[in-house]
Amino acid sequence: FLDEEAGRKNELKSISAQLAGLSKGMEEQSYALEREISAKKLRIENQKKQLEQNSRIVSRRRGRVIETKLSAGDYVSAGTPVVSAESVEYPQKLKAVIYIPVYEGKKVRRGMQMLITPSTVKKEEYGAIEGRVTKVSTFPATPQSMEQVLRNTKLVQTLSAYGAPNEIVGELVVDADTPSGYRWSSGRGPNQEIYSGTFCNAQVRVGKERPIFLLLPFLKKFLG
């Protein structure tokens, strides 16, 4: 009986040792699984952050999107242009680019006063924005240079239908006390902002003459 009892004790010790080994192995597997799960969670969080960062376009300056170059669902890679934007300041420092016939452009000089009427404003109600000519092209504008400014092939063809025009650049007079931020020839102007890309008409004052001087040639001709 002693040998049998000793054998059972040894068997129990062996089973206990096996159970301890299994328990330790299960604990190690459990720790390994927990570490793997934690690592996968961390990778998922990093991927979420990277996806959010790559899917957002953040600008450090206040601005406005003026053109979207892609459609929803298009695939893009790093460095692909997505939109065209411009910085927005108040008051905005816009310039008017005017195209006029060459024979009229020769009369215009830098520093001349001009009146700019945006297409979104009724001139008879609000007047026009006051401005000053800052640049007059020496040579007629080419279709390529006009395309860079207007970004509209049909408009370029329309403006150059009767020959290459002269390009005139005008600086708008700023007035922070008006809703638009510019000085108007009549009152405070409309209660709206003026954005770049707005079509406009312009008048340039090329000279001054007193009414009597315009009348005298007529009288001379009339009286013989």
PDB file of C-alpha atoms in Angstrom:
ATOM      1  CA  PHE A   1       0.000   0.000   0.000  1.00  0.00           C
ATOM      2  CA  LEU A   2       2.863   2.343   0.715  1.00  0.00           C
ATOM      3  CA  ASP A   3       4.196   2.001  -2.813  1.00  0.00           C
ATOM      4  CA  GLU A   4       0.709   2.544  -4.250  1.00  0.00           C
ATOM      5  CA  GLU A   5       0.136   5.621  -2.071  1.00  0.00           C
ATOM      6  CA  ALA A   6       3.536   7.031  -2.982  1.00  0.00           C
ATOM      7  CA  GLY A   7       2.749   6.474  -6.659  1.00  0.00           C
ATOM      8  CA  ARG A   8      -0.539   8.333  -6.321  1.00  0.00           C
ATOM      9  CA  LYS A   9       1.197  11.215  -4.573  1.00  0.00           C
ATOM     10  CA  ASN A  10       3.753  11.400  -7.344  1.00  0.00           C
ATOM     11  CA  GLU A  11       0.943  11.285  -9.905  1.00  0.00           C
ATOM     12  CA  LEU A  12      -0.865  14.092  -8.111  1.00  0.00           C
ATOM     13  CA  LYS A  13       2.340  16.141  -8.008  1.00  0.00           C
ATOM     14  CA  SER A  14       2.800  15.566 -11.726  1.00  0.00           C
ATOM     15  CA  ILE A  15      -0.792  16.610 -12.442  1.00  0.00           C
ATOM     16  CA  SER A  16      -0.369  19.692 -10.238  1.00  0.00           C
ATOM     17  CA  ALA A  17       2.841  20.570 -12.061  1.00  0.00           C
ATOM     18  CA  GLN A  18       1.057  20.157 -15.408  1.00  0.00           C
ATOM     19  CA  LEU A  19      -1.853  22.297 -14.229  1.00  0.00           C
ATOM     20  CA  ALA A  20       0.588  24.966 -13.012  1.00  0.00           C
ATOM     21  CA  GLY A  21       2.381  24.835 -16.353  1.00  0.00           C
ATOM     22  CA  LEU A  22      -0.931  25.112 -18.228  1.00  0.00           C
ATOM     23  CA  SER A  23      -2.025  28.006 -16.027  1.00  0.00           C
ATOM     24  CA  LYS A  24       1.256  29.836 -16.603  1.00  0.00           C
ATOM     25  CA  GLY A  25       1.055  29.187 -20.324  1.00  0.00           C
ATOM     26  CA  MET A  26      -2.521  30.512 -20.439  1.00  0.00           C
ATOM     27  CA  GLU A  27      -1.482  33.620 -18.515  1.00  0.00           C
ATOM     28  CA  GLU A  28       1.378  34.231 -20.943  1.00  0.00           C
ATOM     29  CA  GLN A  29      -0.973  33.749 -23.906  1.00  0.00           C
ATOM     30  CA  SER A  30      -3.480  36.084 -22.260  1.00  0.00           C
ATOM     31  CA  TYR A  31      -0.786  38.745 -21.766  1.00  0.00           C
ATOM     32  CA  ALA A  32       0.390  38.278 -25.356  1.00  0.00           C
ATOM     33  CA  LEU A  33      -3.185  38.662 -26.657  1.00  0.00           C
ATOM     34  CA  GLU A  34      -3.710  41.781 -24.540  1.00  0.00           C
ATOM     35  CA  ARG A  35      -0.479  43.293 -25.856  1.00  0.00           C
ATOM     36  CA  GLU A  36      -1.483  42.448 -29.429  1.00  0.00           C
ATOM     37  CA  ILE A  37      -4.955  43.947 -28.912  1.00  0.00           C
ATOM     38  CA  SER A  38      -3.448  47.119 -27.398  1.00  0.00           C
ATOM     39  CA  ALA A  39      -1.013  47.437 -30.297  1.00  0.00           C
ATOM     40  CA  LYS A  40      -3.812  47.020 -32.841  1.00  0.00           C
ATOM     41  CA  LYS A  41      -5.962  49.613 -31.039  1.00  0.00           C
ATOM     42  CA  LEU A  42      -3.040  52.039 -31.091  1.00  0.00           C
ATOM     43  CA  ARG A  43      -2.504  51.436 -34.834  1.00  0.00           C
ATOM     44  CA  ILE A  44      -6.217  52.024 -35.486  1.00  0.00           C
ATOM     45  CA  GLU A  45      -6.159  55.286 -33.515  1.00  0.00           C
ATOM     46  CA  ASN A  46      -3.076  56.450 -35.401  1.00  0.00           C
ATOM     47  CA  GLN A  47      -4.702  55.546 -38.721  1.00  0.00           C
ATOM     48  CA  LYS A  48      -7.846  57.466 -37.721  1.00  0.00           C
ATOM     49  CA  LYS A  49      -5.792  60.526 -36.851  1.00  0.00           C
ATOM     50  CA  GLN A  50      -3.805  60.271 -40.079  1.00  0.00           C
ATOM     51  CA  LEU A  51      -7.008  59.840 -42.115  1.00  0.00           C
ATOM     52  CA  GLU A  52      -8.570  62.874 -40.446  1.00  0.00           C
ATOM     53  CA  GLN A  53      -5.413  64.902 -41.003  1.00  0.00           C
ATOM     54  CA  ASN A  54      -5.090  63.876 -44.657  1.00  0.00           C
ATOM     55  CA  SER A  55      -8.785  64.453 -45.414  1.00  0.00           C
ATOM     56  CA  ARG A  56      -8.842  68.033 -44.131  1.00  0.00           C
ATOM     57  CA  ILE A  57      -7.346  71.104 -45.751  1.00  0.00           C
ATOM     58  CA  VAL A  58      -6.364  73.610 -43.102  1.00  0.00           C
ATOM     59  CA  SER A  59      -5.227  77.140 -43.822  1.00  0.00           C
ATOM     60  CA  ARG A  60      -3.444  79.376 -41.372  1.00  0.00           C
ATOM     61  CA  ARG A  61      -4.971  82.465 -42.947  1.00  0.00           C
ATOM     62  CA  ARG A  62      -8.556  83.517 -43.529  1.00  0.00           C
ATOM     63  CA  GLY A  63      -9.499  82.947 -47.129  1.00  0.00           C
ATOM     64  CA  ARG A  64     -12.106  81.991 -49.702  1.00  0.00           C
ATOM     65  CA  VAL A  65     -12.288  79.096 -52.166  1.00  0.00           C
ATOM     66  CA  ILE A  66     -12.700  80.459 -55.687  1.00  0.00           C
ATOM     67  CA  GLU A  67     -12.369  77.240 -57.715  1.00  0.00           C
ATOM     68  CA  THR A  68     -12.759  73.501 -57.092  1.00  0.00           C
ATOM     69  CA  LYS A  69     -10.468  71.427 -59.283  1.00  0.00           C
ATOM     70  CA  LEU A  70     -11.865  67.953 -58.431  1.00  0.00           C
ATOM     71  CA  SER A  71     -15.238  66.270 -58.027  1.00  0.00           C
ATOM     72  CA  ALA A  72     -16.538  64.306 -55.064  1.00  0.00           C
ATOM     73  CA  GLY A  73     -15.157  60.764 -55.077  1.00  0.00           C
ATOM     74  CA  ASP A  74     -12.044  61.541 -57.117  1.00  0.00           C
ATOM     75  CA  TYR A  75      -8.838  59.899 -55.910  1.00  0.00           C
ATOM     76  CA  VAL A  76      -5.979  62.253 -55.136  1.00  0.00           C
ATOM     77  CA  SER A  77      -2.351  61.804 -54.223  1.00  0.00           C
ATOM     78  CA  ALA A  78       0.012  64.016 -52.284  1.00  0.00           C
ATOM     79  CA  GLY A  79       0.714  67.269 -54.098  1.00  0.00           C
ATOM     80  CA  THR A  80      -2.409  67.166 -56.282  1.00  0.00           C
ATOM     81  CA  PRO A  81      -4.120  70.596 -56.523  1.00  0.00           C
ATOM     82  CA  VAL A  82      -7.610  70.353 -55.040  1.00  0.00           C
ATOM     83  CA  VAL A  83      -8.891  73.925 -54.904  1.00  0.00           C
ATOM     84  CA  SER A  84      -7.836  77.454 -55.733  1.00  0.00           C
ATOM     85  CA  ALA A  85      -8.156  79.870 -52.850  1.00  0.00           C
ATOM     86  CA  GLU A  86      -7.335  83.455 -52.086  1.00  0.00           C
ATOM     87  CA  SER A  87      -6.581  85.182 -48.811  1.00  0.00           C
ATOM     88  CA  VAL A  88      -9.265  87.528 -47.550  1.00  0.00           C
ATOM     89  CA  GLU A  89      -8.360  90.701 -45.723  1.00  0.00           C
ATOM     90  CA  TYR A  90     -10.547  93.582 -44.686  1.00  0.00           C
ATOM     91  CA  PRO A  91     -10.616  95.861 -46.376  1.00  0.00           C
ATOM     92  CA  GLN A  92      -9.611  93.777 -49.372  1.00  0.00           C
ATOM     93  CA  LYS A  93      -6.926  95.229 -51.596  1.00  0.00           C
ATOM     94  CA  LEU A  94      -8.480  94.408 -54.921  1.00  0.00           C
ATOM     95  CA  LYS A  95      -7.347  95.695 -58.296  1.00  0.00           C
ATOM     96  CA  ALA A  96      -9.379  96.178 -61.439  1.00  0.00           C
ATOM     97  CA  VAL A  97      -7.998  94.737 -64.679  1.00  0.00           C
ATOM     98  CA  ILE A  98      -9.596  96.477 -67.644  1.00  0.00           C
ATOM     99  CA  TYR A  99      -9.234  95.684 -71.348  1.00  0.00           C
ATOM    100  CA  ILE A 100      -9.915  98.500 -73.815  1.00  0.00           C
ATOM    101  CA  PRO A 101      -9.281  99.011 -77.551  1.00  0.00           C
ATOM    102  CA  VAL A 102      -5.726  99.986 -78.449  1.00  0.00           C
ATOM    103  CA  TYR A 103      -6.711 103.354 -79.907  1.00  0.00           C
ATOM    104  CA  GLU A 104      -8.385 104.271 -76.598  1.00  0.00           C
ATOM    105  CA  GLY A 105      -5.609 102.786 -74.469  1.00  0.00           C
ATOM    106  CA  LYS A 106      -3.085 105.254 -75.866  1.00  0.00           C
ATOM    107  CA  LYS A 107      -4.971 108.076 -74.146  1.00  0.00           C
ATOM    108  CA  VAL A 108      -4.695 106.538 -70.674  1.00  0.00           C
ATOM    109  CA  ARG A 109      -1.816 107.370 -68.326  1.00  0.00           C
ATOM    110  CA  ARG A 110      -0.800 106.273 -64.860  1.00  0.00           C
ATOM    111  CA  GLY A 111      -2.383 108.317 -62.089  1.00  0.00           C
ATOM    112  CA  MET A 112      -5.594 109.077 -63.986  1.00  0.00           C
ATOM    113  CA  GLN A 113      -8.836 108.801 -62.052  1.00  0.00           C
ATOM    114  CA  MET A 114     -11.254 106.039 -62.882  1.00  0.00           C
ATOM    115  CA  LEU A 115     -14.681 104.776 -61.829  1.00  0.00           C
ATOM    116  CA  ILE A 116     -15.244 101.023 -61.523  1.00  0.00           C
ATOM    117  CA  THR A 117     -18.763  99.585 -61.543  1.00  0.00           C
ATOM    118  CA  PRO A 118     -19.066  95.926 -60.454  1.00  0.00           C
ATOM    119  CA  SER A 119     -21.588  93.883 -62.432  1.00  0.00           C
ATOM    120  CA  THR A 120     -23.363  93.038 -59.171  1.00  0.00           C
ATOM    121  CA  VAL A 121     -24.164  96.698 -58.408  1.00  0.00           C
ATOM    122  CA  LYS A 122     -26.636  99.131 -60.012  1.00  0.00           C
ATOM    123  CA  LYS A 123     -24.680 102.215 -60.970  1.00  0.00           C
ATOM    124  CA  GLU A 124     -27.742 104.461 -61.044  1.00  0.00           C
ATOM    125  CA  GLU A 125     -28.454 103.542 -57.437  1.00  0.00           C
ATOM    126  CA  TYR A 126     -25.024 103.304 -55.794  1.00  0.00           C
ATOM    127  CA  GLY A 127     -22.635 104.983 -58.214  1.00  0.00           C
ATOM    128  CA  ALA A 128     -19.198 103.469 -58.834  1.00  0.00           C
ATOM    129  CA  ILE A 129     -16.037 102.677 -56.890  1.00  0.00           C
ATOM    130  CA  GLU A 130     -13.387 105.350 -57.169  1.00  0.00           C
ATOM    131  CA  GLY A 131      -9.998 104.243 -58.391  1.00  0.00           C
ATOM    132  CA  ARG A 132      -6.698 105.283 -59.913  1.00  0.00           C
ATOM    133  CA  VAL A 133      -4.805 103.904 -62.894  1.00  0.00           C
ATOM    134  CA  THR A 134      -1.595 102.237 -61.724  1.00  0.00           C
ATOM    135  CA  LYS A 135      -0.478 100.402 -64.868  1.00  0.00           C
ATOM    136  CA  VAL A 136      -0.961 100.715 -68.617  1.00  0.00           C
ATOM    137  CA  SER A 137       0.421  98.022 -70.888  1.00  0.00           C
ATOM    138  CA  THR A 138       2.931  99.233 -73.452  1.00  0.00           C
ATOM    139  CA  PHE A 139       1.899  96.608 -75.977  1.00  0.00           C
ATOM    140  CA  PRO A 140      -1.461  94.968 -76.688  1.00  0.00           C
ATOM    141  CA  ALA A 141      -2.316  92.038 -74.449  1.00  0.00           C
ATOM    142  CA  THR A 142      -1.877  88.553 -75.898  1.00  0.00           C
ATOM    143  CA  PRO A 143      -4.575  85.873 -75.569  1.00  0.00           C
ATOM    144  CA  GLN A 144      -2.192  83.877 -73.373  1.00  0.00           C
ATOM    145  CA  SER A 145      -1.727  86.708 -70.869  1.00  0.00           C
ATOM    146  CA  MET A 146      -5.469  87.407 -70.851  1.00  0.00           C
ATOM    147  CA  GLU A 147      -6.172  83.720 -70.225  1.00  0.00           C
ATOM    148  CA  GLN A 148      -3.937  83.782 -67.148  1.00  0.00           C
ATOM    149  CA  VAL A 149      -5.958  86.647 -65.691  1.00  0.00           C
ATOM    150  CA  LEU A 150      -9.494  85.792 -66.790  1.00  0.00           C
ATOM    151  CA  ARG A 151      -9.271  81.968 -66.838  1.00  0.00           C
ATOM    152  CA  ASN A 152     -12.067  81.951 -69.399  1.00  0.00           C
ATOM    153  CA  THR A 153     -11.298  81.157 -73.035  1.00  0.00           C
ATOM    154  CA  LYS A 154     -14.651  82.356 -74.398  1.00  0.00           C
ATOM    155  CA  LEU A 155     -14.340  85.666 -72.581  1.00  0.00           C
ATOM    156  CA  VAL A 156     -10.825  86.149 -73.965  1.00  0.00           C
ATOM    157  CA  GLN A 157     -12.130  85.491 -77.481  1.00  0.00           C
ATOM    158  CA  THR A 158     -14.938  88.006 -76.961  1.00  0.00           C
ATOM    159  CA  LEU A 159     -12.659  90.753 -75.660  1.00  0.00           C
ATOM    160  CA  SER A 160     -10.115  90.262 -78.420  1.00  0.00           C
ATOM    161  CA  ALA A 161     -12.629  89.780 -81.246  1.00  0.00           C
ATOM    162  CA  TYR A 162     -11.799  93.206 -82.725  1.00  0.00           C
ATOM    163  CA  GLY A 163      -8.077  93.023 -82.132  1.00  0.00           C
ATOM    164  CA  ALA A 164      -5.735  92.670 -79.186  1.00  0.00           C
ATOM    165  CA  PRO A 165      -6.744  95.191 -76.478  1.00  0.00           C
ATOM    166  CA  ASN A 166      -4.619  97.191 -74.074  1.00  0.00           C
ATOM    167  CA  GLU A 167      -4.551  96.082 -70.446  1.00  0.00           C
ATOM    168  CA  ILE A 168      -5.092  98.692 -67.737  1.00  0.00           C
ATOM    169  CA  VAL A 169      -4.773  98.011 -64.022  1.00  0.00           C
ATOM    170  CA  GLY A 170      -6.598 100.219 -61.555  1.00  0.00           C
ATOM    171  CA  GLU A 171      -6.220 100.477 -57.793  1.00  0.00           C
ATOM    172  CA  LEU A 172      -9.467 100.804 -55.844  1.00  0.00           C
ATOM    173  CA  VAL A 173      -9.634 103.535 -53.209  1.00  0.00           C
ATOM    174  CA  VAL A 174     -10.093 101.955 -49.772  1.00  0.00           C
ATOM    175  CA  ASP A 175     -12.638 103.280 -47.273  1.00  0.00           C
ATOM    176  CA  ALA A 176     -13.106 101.246 -44.105  1.00  0.00           C
ATOM    177  CA  ASP A 177     -16.264 103.182 -43.216  1.00  0.00           C
ATOM    178  CA  THR A 178     -18.320 101.656 -46.049  1.00  0.00           C
ATOM    179  CA  PRO A 179     -19.850  98.150 -46.041  1.00  0.00           C
ATOM    180  CA  SER A 180     -17.775  97.098 -49.060  1.00  0.00           C
ATOM    181  CA  GLY A 181     -14.550  98.641 -47.770  1.00  0.00           C
ATOM    182  CA  TYR A 182     -14.167 100.966 -50.774  1.00  0.00           C
ATOM    183  CA  ARG A 183     -14.972 104.592 -51.549  1.00  0.00           C
ATOM    184  CA  TRP A 184     -17.991 105.150 -53.769  1.00  0.00           C
ATOM    185  CA  SER A 185     -18.815 108.095 -55.973  1.00  0.00           C
ATOM    186  CA  SER A 186     -22.306 108.258 -54.471  1.00  0.00           C
ATOM    187  CA  GLY A 187     -22.831 107.701 -50.737  1.00  0.00           C
ATOM    188  CA  ARG A 188     -21.633 104.597 -48.918  1.00  0.00           C
ATOM    189  CA  GLY A 189     -22.326 102.175 -51.731  1.00  0.00           C
ATOM    190  CA  PRO A 190     -24.210  98.873 -51.449  1.00  0.00           C
ATOM    191  CA  ASN A 191     -24.393  96.820 -48.274  1.00  0.00           C
ATOM    192  CA  GLN A 192     -22.266  93.988 -49.650  1.00  0.00           C
ATOM    193  CA  GLU A 193     -18.676  92.916 -50.106  1.00  0.00           C
ATOM    194  CA  ILE A 194     -16.915  92.970 -53.453  1.00  0.00           C
ATOM    195  CA  TYR A 195     -14.997  89.801 -54.279  1.00  0.00           C
ATOM    196  CA  SER A 196     -12.259  89.081 -56.768  1.00  0.00           C
ATOM    197  CA  GLY A 197     -13.406  87.582 -60.039  1.00  0.00           C
ATOM    198  CA  THR A 198     -16.348  89.992 -60.279  1.00  0.00           C
ATOM    199  CA  PHE A 199     -16.886  91.444 -63.741  1.00  0.00           C
ATOM    200  CA  CYS A 200     -16.941  95.209 -63.972  1.00  0.00           C
ATOM    201  CA  ASN A 201     -17.126  98.221 -66.261  1.00  0.00           C
ATOM    202  CA  ALA A 202     -14.784 101.174 -65.938  1.00  0.00           C
ATOM    203  CA  GLN A 203     -14.531 104.771 -67.003  1.00  0.00           C
ATOM    204  CA  VAL A 204     -11.217 106.620 -67.089  1.00  0.00           C
ATOM    205  CA  ARG A 205     -11.011 110.400 -66.979  1.00  0.00           C
ATOM    206  CA  VAL A 206      -8.422 111.194 -69.642  1.00  0.00           C
ATOM    207  CA  GLY A 207      -8.615 114.984 -69.377  1.00  0.00           C
ATOM    208  CA  LYS A 208     -10.453 118.048 -68.129  1.00  0.00           C
ATOM    209  CA  GLU A 209     -11.842 120.929 -70.162  1.00  0.00           C
ATOM    210  CA  ARG A 210     -13.966 123.832 -69.006  1.00  0.00           C
ATOM    211  CA  PRO A 211     -17.375 123.941 -70.751  1.00  0.00           C
ATOM    212  CA  ILE A 212     -16.611 127.321 -72.337  1.00  0.00           C
ATOM    213  CA  PHE A 213     -13.677 125.824 -74.230  1.00  0.00           C
ATOM    214  CA  LEU A 214     -15.965 123.170 -75.667  1.00  0.00           C
ATOM    215  CA  LEU A 215     -18.465 125.820 -76.708  1.00  0.00           C
ATOM    216  CA  LEU A 216     -16.052 128.245 -78.410  1.00  0.00           C
ATOM    217  CA  PRO A 217     -15.084 125.957 -81.320  1.00  0.00           C
ATOM    218  CA  PHE A 218     -18.777 125.403 -81.999  1.00  0.00           C
ATOM    219  CA  LEU A 219     -19.481 129.163 -81.943  1.00  0.00           C
ATOM    220  CA  LYS A 220     -16.547 129.839 -84.207  1.00  0.00           C
ATOM    221  CA  LYS A 221     -17.838 127.346 -86.723  1.00  0.00           C
ATOM    222  CA  PHE A 222     -21.418 128.622 -86.391  1.00  0.00           C
ATOM    223  CA  LEU A 223     -20.459 132.307 -86.767  1.00  0.00           C
ATOM    224  CA  GLY A 224     -18.024 131.655 -89.558  1.00  0.00           C
TER     225      GLY A 224
END
